[in-house]
Amino acid sequence: MKAQILLAGIFLFISVNVCAQLKYEGAVSSMYKTFQLDDGTIKYVKYNKKEQKVFVFNLDKTLWREVNLPLPEGHQLDEIKHISVHTFNKDDLMEMAYSCVKYKIPDSDDVREDERSPMEFTLNIINETGDSLLEVLGSHDMKIVHSNGQKNLLVFKLIGKHFDENRETLVYSLPSGK
């Protein structure tokens, strides 16, 4: 009888664990941004403003990469847009696309109330050594699209000093898989 109860308990334990669909693994602070690489690996990213460094962590919260973030003079990080390894070139270095912004304060005290303070955006793509792969002045948005078996990078650029002015889309071809 004890053997039957023991076997029934083991069977119940195994069936509950095998059929379980969701398993809580923990929480990640909202200070981190999450990215999924092309190979499906999930990474967490945290920016240290004081040191101007980006820390990229594995899912188990171990450090994967640490990158010095080159910002143009007077600019601040706006947003990290994309983290990858083989999206922008075929080497094995991590690549990061990010936007930064510089707020320009008007020179005159005579600024009208309806006049907006211009902002200067730059979209950058660098590798983990800090080498620049692309810099687009006047842009802060991008999208990677797949079409007809080819990958392209669309960079949305503002033309003028305000958001309601003309825009253009710059199209870059991306290398095919490694």
Coordinates of N, CA and C in Angstrom, one line a residue:
M1 N 0.8 -1.2 0.0 CA 0.0 0.0 0.0 C 0.9 1.3 0.0
K2 N 2.0 1.2 0.8 CA 2.9 2.4 0.9 C 3.5 2.6 -0.5
A3 N 3.8 1.6 -1.2 CA 4.4 1.7 -2.5 C 3.5 2.3 -3.5
Q4 N 2.2 1.9 -3.4 CA 1.2 2.5 -4.3 C 1.0 4.0 -4.1
I5 N 1.0 4.4 -2.8 CA 0.8 5.8 -2.4 C 2.0 6.6 -2.9
L6 N 3.2 6.0 -2.7 CA 4.5 6.7 -3.1 C 4.5 6.8 -4.7
L7 N 4.1 5.8 -5.4 CA 4.0 5.8 -6.8 C 3.0 6.9 -7.3
A8 N 1.9 6.9 -6.7 CA 0.8 7.9 -7.0 C 1.3 9.3 -6.8
G9 N 2.0 9.5 -5.7 CA 2.6 10.8 -5.4 C 3.6 11.3 -6.4
I10 N 4.5 10.3 -6.8 CA 5.5 10.6 -7.8 C 4.8 10.9 -9.1
F11 N 3.9 10.1 -9.5 CA 3.2 10.4 -10.7 C 2.5 11.7 -10.7
L12 N 1.8 12.1 -9.6 CA 1.1 13.4 -9.5 C 2.1 14.5 -9.6
F13 N 3.3 14.4 -8.9 CA 4.3 15.4 -9.0 C 4.8 15.6 -10.4
I14 N 5.1 14.5 -11.1 CA 5.6 14.6 -12.5 C 4.6 15.2 -13.4
S15 N 3.4 14.8 -13.3 CA 2.3 15.2 -14.2 C 2.0 16.7 -14.0
V16 N 2.1 17.2 -12.7 CA 1.9 18.6 -12.5 C 3.0 19.5 -13.0
N17 N 4.3 19.0 -12.9 CA 5.4 19.8 -13.4 C 5.5 19.7 -14.9
V18 N 5.1 18.6 -15.5 CA 5.2 18.5 -17.0 C 4.1 19.4 -17.6
C19 N 2.9 19.4 -17.0 CA 1.8 20.1 -17.6 C 1.8 21.6 -17.3
A20 N 2.6 22.0 -16.4 CA 2.6 23.5 -16.0 C 3.0 24.3 -17.2
Q21 N 2.3 25.4 -17.4 CA 2.6 26.2 -18.6 C 3.4 27.5 -18.2
L22 N 3.1 28.1 -17.1 CA 3.7 29.3 -16.7 C 4.5 29.0 -15.5
K23 N 5.7 29.6 -15.4 CA 6.5 29.4 -14.2 C 7.2 30.8 -14.0
Y24 N 6.9 31.4 -12.9 CA 7.4 32.7 -12.5 C 8.9 32.6 -12.3
E25 N 9.7 33.4 -13.0 CA 11.2 33.4 -12.8 C 11.7 34.6 -12.2
G26 N 10.9 35.7 -11.9 CA 11.4 36.9 -11.3 C 11.0 38.1 -12.0
A27 N 11.4 39.2 -11.5 CA 11.0 40.5 -12.1 C 12.3 41.3 -12.5
V28 N 12.1 42.1 -13.5 CA 13.3 43.0 -13.9 C 12.8 44.4 -13.7
S29 N 13.7 45.2 -13.1 CA 13.4 46.6 -12.9 C 13.0 47.3 -14.2
S30 N 12.2 48.3 -14.1 CA 11.8 49.1 -15.3 C 13.0 50.0 -15.8
M31 N 14.1 50.0 -15.0 CA 15.2 50.7 -15.5 C 15.9 50.0 -16.6
Y32 N 15.6 48.7 -16.9 CA 16.2 47.9 -17.9 C 15.2 47.9 -19.1
K33 N 15.8 47.8 -20.3 CA 15.0 47.7 -21.5 C 15.4 46.3 -22.0
T34 N 14.4 45.6 -22.6 CA 14.6 44.2 -23.1 C 14.7 44.1 -24.6
F35 N 15.6 43.3 -25.1 CA 15.8 43.1 -26.5 C 15.9 41.6 -26.8
Q36 N 15.4 41.2 -27.9 CA 15.6 39.8 -28.4 C 16.5 39.9 -29.6
L37 N 17.6 39.2 -29.6 CA 18.5 39.1 -30.7 C 17.9 38.2 -31.8
D38 N 18.6 38.3 -33.0 CA 18.1 37.5 -34.1 C 18.1 36.0 -33.8
D39 N 19.0 35.5 -33.0 CA 19.0 34.1 -32.6 C 18.0 33.7 -31.6
G40 N 17.2 34.7 -31.1 CA 16.2 34.4 -30.1 C 16.6 34.7 -28.7
T41 N 17.9 35.0 -28.4 CA 18.4 35.2 -27.1 C 17.8 36.6 -26.6
I42 N 17.4 36.6 -25.3 CA 16.9 37.8 -24.7 C 18.0 38.5 -23.9
K43 N 18.1 39.8 -24.1 CA 19.1 40.6 -23.3 C 18.4 41.7 -22.6
Y44 N 19.0 42.1 -21.5 CA 18.5 43.3 -20.8 C 19.6 44.4 -20.9
V45 N 19.1 45.6 -21.0 CA 20.0 46.7 -21.3 C 19.8 47.8 -20.2
K46 N 20.9 48.3 -19.6 CA 20.8 49.4 -18.7 C 21.8 50.5 -19.0
Y47 N 21.4 51.7 -19.0 CA 22.3 52.8 -19.3 C 22.8 53.5 -18.0
N48 N 24.1 53.8 -17.9 CA 24.6 54.5 -16.7 C 25.0 55.9 -17.3
K49 N 24.1 56.9 -17.0 CA 24.3 58.2 -17.5 C 25.6 58.9 -17.1
K50 N 25.9 58.7 -15.8 CA 27.1 59.3 -15.3 C 28.4 58.8 -16.0
E51 N 28.5 57.5 -16.2 CA 29.7 57.0 -16.9 C 29.5 56.9 -18.4
Q52 N 28.4 57.2 -18.9 CA 28.0 57.1 -20.3 C 28.4 55.7 -20.8
K53 N 27.9 54.7 -20.1 CA 28.1 53.3 -20.5 C 26.8 52.6 -20.6
V54 N 26.7 51.6 -21.5 CA 25.6 50.8 -21.6 C 26.0 49.4 -21.2
F55 N 25.2 48.8 -20.3 CA 25.5 47.4 -19.8 C 24.4 46.5 -20.4
V56 N 24.9 45.4 -21.0 CA 23.9 44.5 -21.6 C 24.1 43.2 -20.8
F57 N 22.9 42.7 -20.3 CA 22.9 41.5 -19.4 C 22.2 40.4 -20.1
N58 N 22.6 39.2 -19.8 CA 21.9 37.9 -20.2 C 20.7 37.8 -19.4
L59 N 19.8 36.8 -19.8 CA 18.6 36.6 -19.1 C 18.8 36.2 -17.6
D60 N 19.9 35.6 -17.3 CA 20.2 35.2 -15.9 C 20.9 36.4 -15.2
K61 N 20.9 37.6 -15.8 CA 21.4 38.8 -15.2 C 22.9 38.9 -15.1
T62 N 23.6 38.0 -15.8 CA 25.1 38.1 -15.9 C 25.4 39.1 -17.0
L63 N 26.5 39.8 -16.8 CA 26.9 40.9 -17.8 C 27.4 40.2 -19.0
W64 N 26.8 40.6 -20.2 CA 27.2 40.1 -21.5 C 28.2 41.0 -22.2
R65 N 27.9 42.3 -22.2 CA 28.7 43.3 -22.9 C 28.6 44.6 -22.1
E66 N 29.7 45.4 -22.2 CA 29.7 46.7 -21.6 C 30.3 47.6 -22.7
V67 N 29.5 48.7 -23.0 CA 29.9 49.6 -24.2 C 29.9 51.0 -23.7
N68 N 31.0 51.7 -24.0 CA 31.1 53.2 -23.8 C 30.2 53.8 -24.9
L69 N 29.4 54.7 -24.5 CA 28.4 55.3 -25.5 C 28.9 56.6 -25.9
P70 N 29.4 56.7 -27.2 CA 29.8 58.0 -27.7 C 28.6 58.9 -28.0
L71 N 28.5 60.0 -27.3 CA 27.4 61.0 -27.6 C 28.0 62.2 -28.2
P72 N 27.4 62.8 -29.2 CA 27.8 64.1 -29.8 C 27.8 65.1 -28.7
E73 N 28.7 66.1 -28.8 CA 28.8 67.2 -27.8 C 27.5 67.8 -27.5
G74 N 27.1 67.9 -26.2 CA 25.9 68.5 -25.7 C 24.6 67.6 -25.8
H75 N 24.8 66.4 -26.4 CA 23.6 65.5 -26.5 C 23.4 64.6 -25.3
Q76 N 22.2 64.2 -25.2 CA 21.9 63.2 -24.1 C 21.3 62.0 -24.8
L77 N 21.4 60.8 -24.2 CA 20.7 59.6 -24.8 C 19.2 59.8 -24.8
D78 N 18.6 59.6 -26.0 CA 17.2 59.6 -26.1 C 16.6 58.2 -25.9
E79 N 17.1 57.2 -26.7 CA 16.6 55.9 -26.6 C 17.5 54.9 -27.3
I80 N 17.7 53.7 -26.6 CA 18.4 52.6 -27.3 C 17.4 51.9 -28.2
K81 N 17.6 51.9 -29.5 CA 16.6 51.4 -30.5 C 16.8 49.9 -30.8
H82 N 18.0 49.4 -30.8 CA 18.2 48.1 -31.3 C 19.6 47.5 -30.9
I83 N 19.6 46.3 -30.5 CA 20.8 45.6 -30.1 C 20.8 44.3 -31.0
S84 N 22.0 44.0 -31.6 CA 22.1 42.8 -32.4 C 23.6 42.4 -32.5
V85 N 23.8 41.4 -33.2 CA 25.2 40.9 -33.5 C 25.5 40.9 -35.0
H86 N 24.6 40.5 -35.8 CA 24.9 40.4 -37.3 C 23.9 41.1 -38.1
T87 N 23.2 42.2 -37.6 CA 22.2 42.9 -38.4 C 22.9 43.9 -39.3
F88 N 23.8 44.7 -38.8 CA 24.4 45.8 -39.6 C 25.7 45.4 -40.3
N89 N 26.4 44.4 -39.8 CA 27.6 43.9 -40.5 C 27.8 42.4 -40.1
K90 N 28.7 41.7 -40.7 CA 28.8 40.3 -40.5 C 29.9 39.9 -39.5
D91 N 30.5 40.8 -38.8 CA 31.5 40.5 -37.8 C 30.7 40.0 -36.5
D92 N 31.4 39.5 -35.5 CA 30.8 39.0 -34.3 C 30.7 40.0 -33.2
L93 N 30.9 41.3 -33.5 CA 30.8 42.3 -32.4 C 29.3 42.7 -32.3
M94 N 28.9 43.0 -31.1 CA 27.6 43.5 -30.8 C 27.4 44.9 -31.5
E95 N 26.2 45.1 -32.0 CA 25.9 46.4 -32.6 C 24.8 47.0 -31.8
M96 N 24.8 48.3 -31.8 CA 23.7 49.0 -31.0 C 23.3 50.3 -31.8
A97 N 22.0 50.4 -32.0 CA 21.4 51.6 -32.6 C 20.8 52.4 -31.5
Y98 N 21.1 53.7 -31.5 CA 20.5 54.5 -30.4 C 20.3 55.9 -31.0
S99 N 19.4 56.7 -30.4 CA 19.2 58.0 -30.7 C 19.6 58.9 -29.5
C100 N 20.0 60.1 -29.9 CA 20.3 61.1 -28.8 C 19.8 62.4 -29.2
V101 N 19.7 63.3 -28.3 CA 19.0 64.6 -28.5 C 19.8 65.7 -27.8
K102 N 19.7 66.9 -28.4 CA 20.3 68.1 -27.8 C 19.2 69.1 -27.8
Y103 N 18.9 69.7 -26.7 CA 17.9 70.7 -26.5 C 18.6 72.0 -26.7
K104 N 18.1 72.8 -27.7 CA 18.7 74.1 -28.0 C 17.8 75.2 -27.3
I105 N 18.4 76.0 -26.5 CA 17.8 77.1 -25.8 C 17.9 78.3 -26.7
P106 N 16.8 79.0 -27.0 CA 16.9 80.2 -27.9 C 17.7 81.3 -27.3
D107 N 18.4 82.0 -28.1 CA 19.4 83.0 -27.6 C 18.7 84.3 -27.1
S108 N 17.5 84.6 -27.6 CA 16.8 85.8 -27.2 C 15.8 85.6 -26.1
D109 N 15.6 86.6 -25.3 CA 14.6 86.5 -24.2 C 13.2 86.9 -24.9
D110 N 13.2 87.2 -26.1 CA 12.0 87.7 -26.8 C 11.3 86.5 -27.5
V111 N 11.4 85.3 -27.0 CA 10.8 84.2 -27.7 C 9.3 84.2 -27.5
R112 N 8.5 84.0 -28.6 CA 7.1 84.0 -28.5 C 6.6 82.7 -27.8
E113 N 5.5 82.7 -27.1 CA 5.0 81.6 -26.4 C 4.7 80.4 -27.2
D114 N 4.2 80.6 -28.5 CA 3.8 79.5 -29.3 C 5.0 78.9 -30.1
E115 N 6.2 79.5 -29.9 CA 7.4 79.0 -30.6 C 8.0 77.9 -29.8
R116 N 8.3 76.8 -30.4 CA 8.9 75.7 -29.8 C 10.4 75.8 -29.7
S117 N 11.0 75.2 -28.7 CA 12.4 75.2 -28.6 C 12.9 74.0 -29.5
P118 N 13.8 74.4 -30.4 CA 14.3 73.3 -31.3 C 15.1 72.2 -30.6
M119 N 14.9 71.0 -31.1 CA 15.7 69.9 -30.6 C 16.6 69.4 -31.8
E120 N 17.7 68.9 -31.5 CA 18.6 68.4 -32.5 C 18.8 66.9 -32.2
F121 N 18.3 66.0 -33.1 CA 18.4 64.6 -32.9 C 19.5 64.0 -33.8
T122 N 20.1 62.9 -33.3 CA 21.0 62.1 -34.1 C 20.8 60.6 -33.9
L123 N 20.7 59.9 -34.9 CA 20.6 58.4 -34.8 C 22.0 57.8 -35.1
N124 N 22.4 57.0 -34.2 CA 23.8 56.4 -34.3 C 23.7 54.9 -34.3
I125 N 24.6 54.3 -35.0 CA 24.8 52.8 -34.9 C 26.3 52.6 -34.7
I126 N 26.6 51.9 -33.6 CA 28.0 51.7 -33.3 C 28.2 50.2 -33.0
N127 N 29.4 49.7 -33.0 CA 29.7 48.4 -32.5 C 30.2 48.4 -31.1
E128 N 30.4 47.3 -30.5 CA 30.8 47.3 -29.0 C 32.1 47.9 -28.7
T129 N 32.9 48.2 -29.7 CA 34.2 48.9 -29.5 C 34.0 50.4 -29.6
G130 N 32.8 50.8 -30.0 CA 32.5 52.3 -30.1 C 32.7 52.8 -31.5
D131 N 33.1 51.9 -32.4 CA 33.3 52.4 -33.8 C 31.9 52.7 -34.4
S132 N 31.9 53.8 -35.1 CA 30.6 54.2 -35.7 C 30.3 53.5 -37.0
L133 N 29.2 52.9 -37.1 CA 28.7 52.2 -38.4 C 27.8 53.1 -39.2
L134 N 27.1 54.0 -38.5 CA 26.2 55.0 -39.2 C 25.9 56.1 -38.2
E135 N 25.8 57.3 -38.8 CA 25.3 58.5 -38.0 C 24.4 59.3 -38.9
V136 N 23.2 59.5 -38.5 CA 22.3 60.3 -39.3 C 21.8 61.5 -38.4
L137 N 22.2 62.7 -38.8 CA 21.8 63.9 -38.2 C 20.3 64.2 -38.5
G138 N 19.5 64.6 -37.5 CA 18.1 64.9 -37.8 C 17.2 63.7 -37.7
S139 N 17.7 62.6 -37.2 CA 16.8 61.4 -37.1 C 16.8 60.9 -35.7
H140 N 15.7 60.3 -35.3 CA 15.7 59.6 -34.0 C 14.8 58.4 -34.1
D141 N 14.5 57.9 -35.3 CA 13.6 56.7 -35.4 C 14.1 55.9 -36.6
M142 N 13.9 54.6 -36.5 CA 14.3 53.6 -37.5 C 13.5 52.4 -37.5
K143 N 13.6 51.6 -38.5 CA 12.8 50.3 -38.5 C 13.6 49.4 -39.4
I144 N 13.7 48.1 -39.0 CA 14.3 47.1 -39.9 C 13.1 46.3 -40.5
V145 N 13.1 46.2 -41.8 CA 12.1 45.5 -42.5 C 12.6 44.4 -43.4
H146 N 11.8 43.4 -43.6 CA 12.2 42.3 -44.5 C 11.2 42.3 -45.7
S147 N 11.8 42.3 -46.9 CA 11.0 42.3 -48.1 C 11.7 41.6 -49.2
N148 N 11.0 40.7 -49.9 CA 11.5 40.0 -51.0 C 12.8 39.3 -50.7
G149 N 12.9 38.7 -49.5 CA 14.2 38.0 -49.1 C 15.3 38.9 -48.8
Q150 N 15.1 40.2 -48.6 CA 16.2 41.2 -48.4 C 15.8 42.0 -47.1
K151 N 16.8 42.3 -46.3 CA 16.6 43.2 -45.1 C 17.0 44.6 -45.5
N152 N 16.2 45.5 -45.0 CA 16.5 47.0 -45.2 C 16.4 47.7 -43.9
L153 N 17.2 48.7 -43.7 CA 17.0 49.6 -42.6 C 16.4 50.9 -43.1
L154 N 15.3 51.3 -42.5 CA 14.6 52.5 -42.8 C 14.9 53.5 -41.7
V155 N 15.4 54.7 -42.1 CA 15.8 55.7 -41.1 C 14.9 56.9 -41.5
F156 N 14.1 57.3 -40.5 CA 13.1 58.4 -40.7 C 13.8 59.7 -40.2
K157 N 13.9 60.6 -41.2 CA 14.7 61.8 -40.9 C 13.8 63.0 -41.0
L158 N 14.0 63.9 -40.0 CA 13.2 65.2 -40.0 C 14.0 66.2 -40.8
I159 N 13.3 67.0 -41.6 CA 13.9 68.0 -42.4 C 13.3 69.3 -41.9
G160 N 14.1 70.1 -41.3 CA 13.6 71.4 -40.7 C 13.8 71.3 -39.2
K161 N 13.3 72.4 -38.5 CA 13.5 72.5 -37.1 C 12.4 72.0 -36.2
H162 N 11.3 71.6 -36.8 CA 10.1 71.2 -36.0 C 9.5 69.9 -36.5
F163 N 8.8 69.2 -35.7 CA 8.2 67.9 -36.0 C 7.2 68.0 -37.1
D164 N 6.5 69.1 -37.3 CA 5.5 69.2 -38.2 C 6.0 69.6 -39.6
E165 N 7.3 69.7 -39.8 CA 7.8 70.0 -41.1 C 8.1 68.7 -41.9
N166 N 8.7 68.9 -43.1 CA 8.9 67.7 -44.0 C 9.8 66.6 -43.3
R167 N 9.5 65.4 -43.8 CA 10.3 64.3 -43.4 C 10.7 63.5 -44.6
E168 N 11.7 62.7 -44.5 CA 12.1 61.8 -45.5 C 12.6 60.5 -44.9
T169 N 12.5 59.4 -45.7 CA 12.9 58.1 -45.2 C 14.2 57.7 -46.0
L170 N 15.2 57.4 -45.3 CA 16.5 56.9 -45.9 C 16.4 55.4 -45.9
V171 N 16.8 54.8 -47.0 CA 16.7 53.3 -47.1 C 18.1 52.8 -47.3
Y172 N 18.5 51.9 -46.4 CA 19.8 51.2 -46.4 C 19.6 49.7 -46.6
S173 N 20.4 49.1 -47.4 CA 20.4 47.6 -47.5 C 21.2 47.1 -46.4
L174 N 20.8 46.0 -45.8 CA 21.5 45.3 -44.7 C 22.1 44.0 -45.3
P175 N 23.2 43.5 -44.7 CA 23.8 42.3 -45.2 C 22.9 41.1 -44.9
S176 N 22.9 40.1 -45.8 CA 22.1 38.9 -45.5 C 22.7 38.1 -44.4
G177 N 22.0 37.1 -43.9 CA 22.5 36.3 -42.8 C 23.9 35.9 -42.9
K178 N 24.5 35.7 -41.7 CA 25.9 35.3 -41.6 C 26.3 34.0 -42.3

